[in-house]
GROMACS .gro file of N, CA and C in nm:
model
  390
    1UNK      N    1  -0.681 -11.415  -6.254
    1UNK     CA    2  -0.795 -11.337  -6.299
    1UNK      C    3  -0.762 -11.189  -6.283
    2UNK      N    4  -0.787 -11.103  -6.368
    2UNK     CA    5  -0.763 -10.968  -6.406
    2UNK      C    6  -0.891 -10.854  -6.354
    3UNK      N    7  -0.895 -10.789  -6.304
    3UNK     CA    8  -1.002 -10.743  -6.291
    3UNK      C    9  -1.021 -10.589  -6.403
    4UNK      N   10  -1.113 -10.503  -6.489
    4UNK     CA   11  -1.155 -10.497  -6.580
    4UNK      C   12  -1.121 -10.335  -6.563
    5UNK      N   13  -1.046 -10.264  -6.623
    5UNK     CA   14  -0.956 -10.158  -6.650
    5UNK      C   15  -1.063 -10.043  -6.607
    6UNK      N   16  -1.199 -10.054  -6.574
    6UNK     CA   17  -1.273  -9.955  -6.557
    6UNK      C   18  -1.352  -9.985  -6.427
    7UNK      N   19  -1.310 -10.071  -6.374
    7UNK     CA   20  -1.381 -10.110  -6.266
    7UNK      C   21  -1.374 -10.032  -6.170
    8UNK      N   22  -1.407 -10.026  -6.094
    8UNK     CA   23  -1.407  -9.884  -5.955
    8UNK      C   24  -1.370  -9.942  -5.885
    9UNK      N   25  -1.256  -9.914  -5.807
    9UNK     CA   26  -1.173 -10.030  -5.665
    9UNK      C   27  -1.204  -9.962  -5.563
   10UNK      N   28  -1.213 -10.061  -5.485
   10UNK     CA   29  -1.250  -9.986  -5.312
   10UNK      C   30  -1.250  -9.900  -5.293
   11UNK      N   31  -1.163  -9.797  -5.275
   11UNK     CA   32  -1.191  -9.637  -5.282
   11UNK      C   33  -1.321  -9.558  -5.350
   12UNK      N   34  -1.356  -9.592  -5.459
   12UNK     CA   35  -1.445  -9.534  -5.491
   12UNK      C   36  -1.589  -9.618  -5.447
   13UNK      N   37  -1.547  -9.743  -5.404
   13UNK     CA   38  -1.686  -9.799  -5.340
   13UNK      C   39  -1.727  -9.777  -5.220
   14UNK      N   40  -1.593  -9.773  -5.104
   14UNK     CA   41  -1.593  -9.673  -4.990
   14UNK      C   42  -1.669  -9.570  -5.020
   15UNK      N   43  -1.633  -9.460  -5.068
   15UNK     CA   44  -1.682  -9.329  -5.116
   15UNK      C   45  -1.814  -9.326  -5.111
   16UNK      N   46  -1.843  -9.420  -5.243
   16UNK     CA   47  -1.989  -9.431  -5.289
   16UNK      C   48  -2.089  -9.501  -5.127
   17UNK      N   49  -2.075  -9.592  -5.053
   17UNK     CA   50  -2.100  -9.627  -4.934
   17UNK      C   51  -2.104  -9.502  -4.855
   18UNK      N   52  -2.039  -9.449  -4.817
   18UNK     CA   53  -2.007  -9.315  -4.721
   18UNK      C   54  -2.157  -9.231  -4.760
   19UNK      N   55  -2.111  -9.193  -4.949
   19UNK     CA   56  -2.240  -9.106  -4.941
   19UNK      C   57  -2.394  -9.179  -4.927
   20UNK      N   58  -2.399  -9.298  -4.971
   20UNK     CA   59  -2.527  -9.371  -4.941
   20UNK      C   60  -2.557  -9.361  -4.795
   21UNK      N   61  -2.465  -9.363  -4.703
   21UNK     CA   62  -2.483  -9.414  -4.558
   21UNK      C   63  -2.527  -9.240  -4.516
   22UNK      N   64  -2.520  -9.115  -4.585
   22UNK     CA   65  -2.537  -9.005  -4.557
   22UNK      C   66  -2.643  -8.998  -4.606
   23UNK      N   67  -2.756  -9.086  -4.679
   23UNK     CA   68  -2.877  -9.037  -4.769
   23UNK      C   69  -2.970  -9.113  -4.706
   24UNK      N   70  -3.054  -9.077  -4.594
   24UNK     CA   71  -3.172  -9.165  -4.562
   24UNK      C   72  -3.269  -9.200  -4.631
   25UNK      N   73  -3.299  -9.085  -4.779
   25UNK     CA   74  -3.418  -9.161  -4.875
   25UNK      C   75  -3.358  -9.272  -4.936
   26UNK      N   76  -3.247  -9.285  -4.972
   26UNK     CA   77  -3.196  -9.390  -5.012
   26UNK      C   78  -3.177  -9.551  -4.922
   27UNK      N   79  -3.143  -9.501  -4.793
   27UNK     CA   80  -3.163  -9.625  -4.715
   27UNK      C   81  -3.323  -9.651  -4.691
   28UNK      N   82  -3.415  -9.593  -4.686
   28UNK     CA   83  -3.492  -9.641  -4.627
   28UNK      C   84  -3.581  -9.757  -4.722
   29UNK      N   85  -3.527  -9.762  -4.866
   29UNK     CA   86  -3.561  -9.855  -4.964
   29UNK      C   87  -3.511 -10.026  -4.877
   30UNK      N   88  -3.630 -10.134  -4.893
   30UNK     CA   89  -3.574 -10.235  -4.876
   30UNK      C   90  -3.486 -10.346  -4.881
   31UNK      N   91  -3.394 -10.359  -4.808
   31UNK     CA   92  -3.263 -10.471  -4.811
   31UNK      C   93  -3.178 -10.321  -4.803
   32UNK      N   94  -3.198 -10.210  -4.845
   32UNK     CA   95  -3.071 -10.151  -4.834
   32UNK      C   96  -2.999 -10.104  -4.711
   33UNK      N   97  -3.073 -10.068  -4.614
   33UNK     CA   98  -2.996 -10.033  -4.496
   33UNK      C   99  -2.917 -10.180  -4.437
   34UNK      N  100  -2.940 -10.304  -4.439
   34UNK     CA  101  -2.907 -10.360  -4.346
   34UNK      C  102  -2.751 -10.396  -4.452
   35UNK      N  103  -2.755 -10.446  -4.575
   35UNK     CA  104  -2.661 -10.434  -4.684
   35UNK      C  105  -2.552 -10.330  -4.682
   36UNK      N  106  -2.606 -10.190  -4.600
   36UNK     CA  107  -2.537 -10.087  -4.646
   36UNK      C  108  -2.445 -10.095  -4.477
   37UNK      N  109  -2.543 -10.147  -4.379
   37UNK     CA  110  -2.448 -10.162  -4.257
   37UNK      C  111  -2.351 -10.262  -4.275
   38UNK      N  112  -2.422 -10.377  -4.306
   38UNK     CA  113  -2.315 -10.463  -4.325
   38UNK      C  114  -2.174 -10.425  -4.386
   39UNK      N  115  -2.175 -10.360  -4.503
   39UNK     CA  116  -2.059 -10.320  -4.591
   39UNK      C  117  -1.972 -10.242  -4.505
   40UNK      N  118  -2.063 -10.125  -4.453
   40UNK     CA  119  -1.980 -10.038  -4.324
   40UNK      C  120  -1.931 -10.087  -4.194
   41UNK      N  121  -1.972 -10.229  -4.128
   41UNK     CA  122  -1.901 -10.276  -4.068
   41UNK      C  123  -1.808 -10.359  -4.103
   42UNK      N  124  -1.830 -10.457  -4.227
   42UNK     CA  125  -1.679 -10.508  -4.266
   42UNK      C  126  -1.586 -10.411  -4.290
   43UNK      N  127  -1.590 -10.289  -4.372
   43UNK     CA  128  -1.494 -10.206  -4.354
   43UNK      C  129  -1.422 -10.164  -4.282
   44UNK      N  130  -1.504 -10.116  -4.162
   44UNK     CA  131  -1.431 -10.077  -4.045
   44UNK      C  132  -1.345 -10.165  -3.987
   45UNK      N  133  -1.374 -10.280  -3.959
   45UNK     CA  134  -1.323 -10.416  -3.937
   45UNK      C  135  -1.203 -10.449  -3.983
   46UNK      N  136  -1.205 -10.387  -4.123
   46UNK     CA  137  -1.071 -10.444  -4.183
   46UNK      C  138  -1.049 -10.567  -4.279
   47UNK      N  139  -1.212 -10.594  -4.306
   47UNK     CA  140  -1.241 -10.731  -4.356
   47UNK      C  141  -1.128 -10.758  -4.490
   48UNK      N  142  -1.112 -10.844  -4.516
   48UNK     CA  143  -1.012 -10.898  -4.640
   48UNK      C  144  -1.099 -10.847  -4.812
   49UNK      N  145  -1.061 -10.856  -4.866
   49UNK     CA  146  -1.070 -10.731  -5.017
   49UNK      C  147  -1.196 -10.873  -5.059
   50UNK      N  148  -1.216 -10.993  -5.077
   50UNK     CA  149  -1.278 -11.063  -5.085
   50UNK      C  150  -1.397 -11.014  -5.011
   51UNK      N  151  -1.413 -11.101  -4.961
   51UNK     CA  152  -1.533 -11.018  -4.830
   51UNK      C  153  -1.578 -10.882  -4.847
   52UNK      N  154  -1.533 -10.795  -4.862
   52UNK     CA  155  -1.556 -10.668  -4.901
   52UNK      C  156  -1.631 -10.652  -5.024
   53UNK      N  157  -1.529 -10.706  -5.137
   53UNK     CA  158  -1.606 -10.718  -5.237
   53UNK      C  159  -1.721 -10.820  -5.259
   54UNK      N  160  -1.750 -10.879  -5.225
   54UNK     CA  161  -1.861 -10.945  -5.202
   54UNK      C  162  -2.025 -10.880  -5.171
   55UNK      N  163  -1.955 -10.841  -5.032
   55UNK     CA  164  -2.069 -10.736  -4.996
   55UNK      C  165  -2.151 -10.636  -5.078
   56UNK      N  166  -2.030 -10.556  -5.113
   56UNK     CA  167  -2.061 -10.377  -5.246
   56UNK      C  168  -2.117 -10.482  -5.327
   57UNK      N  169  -2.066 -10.609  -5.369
   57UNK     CA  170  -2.215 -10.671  -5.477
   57UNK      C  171  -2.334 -10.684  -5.470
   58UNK      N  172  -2.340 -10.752  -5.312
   58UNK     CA  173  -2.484 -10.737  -5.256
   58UNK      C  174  -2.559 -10.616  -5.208
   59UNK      N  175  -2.487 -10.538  -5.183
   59UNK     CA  176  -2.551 -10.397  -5.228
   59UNK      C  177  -2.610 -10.334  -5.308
   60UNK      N  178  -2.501 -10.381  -5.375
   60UNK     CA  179  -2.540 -10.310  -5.556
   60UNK      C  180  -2.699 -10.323  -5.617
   61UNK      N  181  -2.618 -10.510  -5.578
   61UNK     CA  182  -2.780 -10.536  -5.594
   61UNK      C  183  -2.908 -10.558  -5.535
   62UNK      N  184  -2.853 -10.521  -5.388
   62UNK     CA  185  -2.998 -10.458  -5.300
   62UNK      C  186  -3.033 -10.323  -5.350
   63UNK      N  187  -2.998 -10.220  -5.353
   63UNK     CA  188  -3.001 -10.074  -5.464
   63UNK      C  189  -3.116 -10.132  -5.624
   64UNK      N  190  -3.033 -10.218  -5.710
   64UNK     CA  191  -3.093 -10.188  -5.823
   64UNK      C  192  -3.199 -10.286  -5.767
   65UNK      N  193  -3.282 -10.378  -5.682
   65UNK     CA  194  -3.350 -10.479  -5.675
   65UNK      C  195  -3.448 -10.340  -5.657
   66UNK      N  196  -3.413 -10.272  -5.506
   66UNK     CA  197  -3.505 -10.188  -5.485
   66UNK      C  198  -3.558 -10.055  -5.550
   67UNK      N  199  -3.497 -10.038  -5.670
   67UNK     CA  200  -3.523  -9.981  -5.750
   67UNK      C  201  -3.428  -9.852  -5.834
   68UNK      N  202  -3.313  -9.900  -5.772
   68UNK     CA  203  -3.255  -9.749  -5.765
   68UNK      C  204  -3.127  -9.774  -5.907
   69UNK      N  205  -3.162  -9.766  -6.002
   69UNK     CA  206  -3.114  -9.832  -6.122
   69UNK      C  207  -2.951  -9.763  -6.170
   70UNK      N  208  -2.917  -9.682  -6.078
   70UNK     CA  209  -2.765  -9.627  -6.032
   70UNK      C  210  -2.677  -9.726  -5.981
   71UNK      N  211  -2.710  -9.832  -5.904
   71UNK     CA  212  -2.703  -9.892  -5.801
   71UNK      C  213  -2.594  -9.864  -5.677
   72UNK      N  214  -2.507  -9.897  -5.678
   72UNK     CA  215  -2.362  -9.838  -5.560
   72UNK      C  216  -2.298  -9.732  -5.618
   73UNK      N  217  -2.216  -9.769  -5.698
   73UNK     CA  218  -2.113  -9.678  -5.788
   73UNK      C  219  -2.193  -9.570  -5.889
   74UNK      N  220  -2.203  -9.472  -5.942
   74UNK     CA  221  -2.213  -9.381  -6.052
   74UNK      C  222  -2.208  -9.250  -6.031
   75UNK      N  223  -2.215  -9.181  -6.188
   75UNK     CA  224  -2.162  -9.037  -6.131
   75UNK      C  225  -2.198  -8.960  -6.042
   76UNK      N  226  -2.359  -9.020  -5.943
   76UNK     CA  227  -2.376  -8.907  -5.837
   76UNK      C  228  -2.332  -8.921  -5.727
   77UNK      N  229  -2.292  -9.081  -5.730
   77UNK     CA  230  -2.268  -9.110  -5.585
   77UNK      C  231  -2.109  -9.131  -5.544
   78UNK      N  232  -2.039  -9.122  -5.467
   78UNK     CA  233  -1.908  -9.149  -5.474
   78UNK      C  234  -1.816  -9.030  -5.416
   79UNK      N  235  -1.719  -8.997  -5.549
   79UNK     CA  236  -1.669  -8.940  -5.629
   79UNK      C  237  -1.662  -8.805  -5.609
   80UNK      N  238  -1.830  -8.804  -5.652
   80UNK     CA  239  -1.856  -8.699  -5.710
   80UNK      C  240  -2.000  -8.654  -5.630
   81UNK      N  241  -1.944  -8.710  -5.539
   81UNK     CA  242  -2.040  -8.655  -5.393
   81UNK      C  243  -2.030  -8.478  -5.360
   82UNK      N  244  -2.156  -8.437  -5.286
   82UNK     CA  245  -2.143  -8.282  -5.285
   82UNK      C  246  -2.007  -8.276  -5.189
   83UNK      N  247  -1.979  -8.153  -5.213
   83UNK     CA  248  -1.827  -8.083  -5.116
   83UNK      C  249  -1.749  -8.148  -5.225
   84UNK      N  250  -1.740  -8.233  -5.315
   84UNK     CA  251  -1.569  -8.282  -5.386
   84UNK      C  252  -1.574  -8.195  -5.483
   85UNK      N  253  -1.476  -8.092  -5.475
   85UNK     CA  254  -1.424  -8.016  -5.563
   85UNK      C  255  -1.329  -8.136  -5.672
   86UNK      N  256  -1.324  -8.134  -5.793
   86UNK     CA  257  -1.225  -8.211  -5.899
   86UNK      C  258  -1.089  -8.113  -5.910
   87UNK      N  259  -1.062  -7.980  -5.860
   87UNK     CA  260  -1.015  -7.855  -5.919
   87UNK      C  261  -0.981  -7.843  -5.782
   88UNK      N  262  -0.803  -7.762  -5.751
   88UNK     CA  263  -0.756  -7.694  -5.626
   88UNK      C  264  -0.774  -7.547  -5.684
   89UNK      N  265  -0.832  -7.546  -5.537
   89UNK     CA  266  -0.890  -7.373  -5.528
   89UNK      C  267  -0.703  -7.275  -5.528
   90UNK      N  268  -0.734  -7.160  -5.561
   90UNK     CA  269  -0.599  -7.083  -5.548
   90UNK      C  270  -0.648  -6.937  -5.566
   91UNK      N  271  -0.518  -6.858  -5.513
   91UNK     CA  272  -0.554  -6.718  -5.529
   91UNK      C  273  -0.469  -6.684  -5.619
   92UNK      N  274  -0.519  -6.589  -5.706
   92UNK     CA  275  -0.444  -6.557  -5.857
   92UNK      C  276  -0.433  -6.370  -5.800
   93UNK      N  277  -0.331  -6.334  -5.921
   93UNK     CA  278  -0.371  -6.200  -5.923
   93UNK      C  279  -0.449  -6.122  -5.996
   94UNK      N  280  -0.536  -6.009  -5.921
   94UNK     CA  281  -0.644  -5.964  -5.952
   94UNK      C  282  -0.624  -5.800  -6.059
   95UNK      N  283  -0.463  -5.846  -6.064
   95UNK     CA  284  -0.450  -5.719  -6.190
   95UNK      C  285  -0.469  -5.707  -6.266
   96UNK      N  286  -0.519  -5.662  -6.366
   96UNK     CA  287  -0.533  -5.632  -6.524
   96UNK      C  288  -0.416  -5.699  -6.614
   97UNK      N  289  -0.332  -5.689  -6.605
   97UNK     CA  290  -0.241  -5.814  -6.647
   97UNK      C  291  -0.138  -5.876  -6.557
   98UNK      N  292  -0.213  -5.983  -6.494
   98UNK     CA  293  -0.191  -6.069  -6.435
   98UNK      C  294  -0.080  -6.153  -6.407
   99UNK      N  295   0.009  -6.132  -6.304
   99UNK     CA  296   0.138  -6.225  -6.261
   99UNK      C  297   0.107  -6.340  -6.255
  100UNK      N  298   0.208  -6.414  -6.281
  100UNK     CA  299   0.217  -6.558  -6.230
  100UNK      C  300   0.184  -6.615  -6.124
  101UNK      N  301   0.216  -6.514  -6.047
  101UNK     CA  302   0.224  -6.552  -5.908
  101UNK      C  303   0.063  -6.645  -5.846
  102UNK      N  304   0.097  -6.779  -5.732
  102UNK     CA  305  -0.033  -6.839  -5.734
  102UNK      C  306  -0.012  -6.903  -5.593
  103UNK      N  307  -0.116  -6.865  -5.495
  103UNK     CA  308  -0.107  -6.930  -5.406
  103UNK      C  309  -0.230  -6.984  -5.383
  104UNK      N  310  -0.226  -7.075  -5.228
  104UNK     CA  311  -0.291  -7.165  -5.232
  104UNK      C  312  -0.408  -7.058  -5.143
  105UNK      N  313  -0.546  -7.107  -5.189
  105UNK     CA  314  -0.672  -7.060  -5.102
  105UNK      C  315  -0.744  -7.128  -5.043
  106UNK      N  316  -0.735  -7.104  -4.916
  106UNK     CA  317  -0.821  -7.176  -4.812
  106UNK      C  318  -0.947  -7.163  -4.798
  107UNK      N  319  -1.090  -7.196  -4.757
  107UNK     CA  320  -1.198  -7.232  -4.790
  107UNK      C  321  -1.198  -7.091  -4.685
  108UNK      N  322  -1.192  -7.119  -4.555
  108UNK     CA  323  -1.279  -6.991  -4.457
  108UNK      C  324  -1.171  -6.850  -4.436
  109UNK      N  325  -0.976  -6.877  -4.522
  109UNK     CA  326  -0.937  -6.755  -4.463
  109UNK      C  327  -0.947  -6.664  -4.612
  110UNK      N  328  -0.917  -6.555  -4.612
  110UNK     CA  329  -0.964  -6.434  -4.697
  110UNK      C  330  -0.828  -6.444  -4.764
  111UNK      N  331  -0.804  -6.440  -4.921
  111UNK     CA  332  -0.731  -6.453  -4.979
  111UNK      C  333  -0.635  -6.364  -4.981
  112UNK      N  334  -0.472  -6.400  -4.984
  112UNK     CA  335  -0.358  -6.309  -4.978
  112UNK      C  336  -0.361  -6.211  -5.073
  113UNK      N  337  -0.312  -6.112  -4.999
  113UNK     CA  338  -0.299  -5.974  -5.019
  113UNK      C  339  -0.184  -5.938  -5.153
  114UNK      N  340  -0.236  -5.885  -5.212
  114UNK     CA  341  -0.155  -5.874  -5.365
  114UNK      C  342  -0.096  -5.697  -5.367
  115UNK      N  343   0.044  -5.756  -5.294
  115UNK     CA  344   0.127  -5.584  -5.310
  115UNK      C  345   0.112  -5.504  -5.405
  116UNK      N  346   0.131  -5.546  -5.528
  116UNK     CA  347   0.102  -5.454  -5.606
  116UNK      C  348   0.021  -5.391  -5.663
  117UNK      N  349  -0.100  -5.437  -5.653
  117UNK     CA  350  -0.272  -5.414  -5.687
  117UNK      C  351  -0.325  -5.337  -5.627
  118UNK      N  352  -0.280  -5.384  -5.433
  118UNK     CA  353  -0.290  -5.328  -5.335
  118UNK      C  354  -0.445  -5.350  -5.331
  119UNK      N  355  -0.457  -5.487  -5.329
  119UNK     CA  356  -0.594  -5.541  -5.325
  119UNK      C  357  -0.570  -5.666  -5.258
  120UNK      N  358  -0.642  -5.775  -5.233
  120UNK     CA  359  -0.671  -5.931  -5.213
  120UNK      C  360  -0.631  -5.983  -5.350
  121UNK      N  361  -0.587  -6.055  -5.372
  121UNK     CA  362  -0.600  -6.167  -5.469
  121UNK      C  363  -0.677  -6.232  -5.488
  122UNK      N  364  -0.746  -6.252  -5.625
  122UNK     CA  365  -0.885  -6.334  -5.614
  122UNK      C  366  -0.869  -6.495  -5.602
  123UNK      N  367  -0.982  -6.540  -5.606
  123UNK     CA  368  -0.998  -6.717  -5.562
  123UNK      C  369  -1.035  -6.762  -5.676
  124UNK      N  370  -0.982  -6.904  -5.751
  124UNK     CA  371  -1.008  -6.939  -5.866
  124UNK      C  372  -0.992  -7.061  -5.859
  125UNK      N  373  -0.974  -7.147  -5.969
  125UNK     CA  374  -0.957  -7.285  -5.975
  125UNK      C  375  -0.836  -7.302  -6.057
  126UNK      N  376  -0.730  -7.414  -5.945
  126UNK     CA  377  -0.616  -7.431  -6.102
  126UNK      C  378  -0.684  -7.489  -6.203
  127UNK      N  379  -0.638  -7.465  -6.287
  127UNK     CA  380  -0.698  -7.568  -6.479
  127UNK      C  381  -0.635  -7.576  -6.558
  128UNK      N  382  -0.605  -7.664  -6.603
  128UNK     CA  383  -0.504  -7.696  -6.735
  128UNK      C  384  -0.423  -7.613  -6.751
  129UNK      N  385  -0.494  -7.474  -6.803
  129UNK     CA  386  -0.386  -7.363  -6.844
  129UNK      C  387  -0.279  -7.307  -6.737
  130UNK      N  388  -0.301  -7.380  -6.610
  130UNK     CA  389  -0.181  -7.284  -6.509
  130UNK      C  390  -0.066  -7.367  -6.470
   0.00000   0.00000   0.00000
């Protein structure tokens, strides 16, 4: 048996679990907290991919029973939970015509110093074009 080219594998059901287990309006809907522990202790556990998957089903469908028609997996939950940047942050140069040059930017230190500008380097997102 094959499982279905779009399916979301553990990782993203982990994920999606993690942020549910961070959302108390969401647990406090019925069947879901005890569903949502359960899943988080087979995990931790180490339970076998069976078992596991089993569970995120009964989740799923403790979620859509109780109303929540997203159910485990979708684009808010997961993934694409707050803090996940899709994009690495970087410092570019802040000259008028702009070097190549690209380093990496850290969230709390102040971006490297650009000799020739004789400025900081600004903070940006890599994207396609770099």
């Amino acid at each position: 048996m094959t499982a279905a080219a779009d399916a979301p594998g553990p990782d993203h059901r982990a994920a999606a679990l993690c942020a549910l287990l961070g959302s108390p309006e969401d647990l406090r809907r019925p069947g879901v907290r005890e569903a949502a522990e359960r899943a988080r202790d087979l995990l931790r556990s180490g339970a076998d991919t069976e078992e596991l998957a089993s569970c995120y089903r009964a989740l799923d469908t403790a979620l859509r029973q109780a109303g929540d028609a997203r159910g485990l997996v979708n684009e808010s939950r997961g993934g694409t939970a707050p803090g996940i940047a899709p994009h690495l942050k970087v410092a570019v140069c802040p000259g008028p015509t702009p070097c190549p040059r690209l380093e990496r930017a850290r969230d709390l230190l102040p971006a490297p110093h650009c000799a020739i500008n004789g400025t900081r380097m600004r903070k940006g997102r890599l994207g396609a074009a770099r």
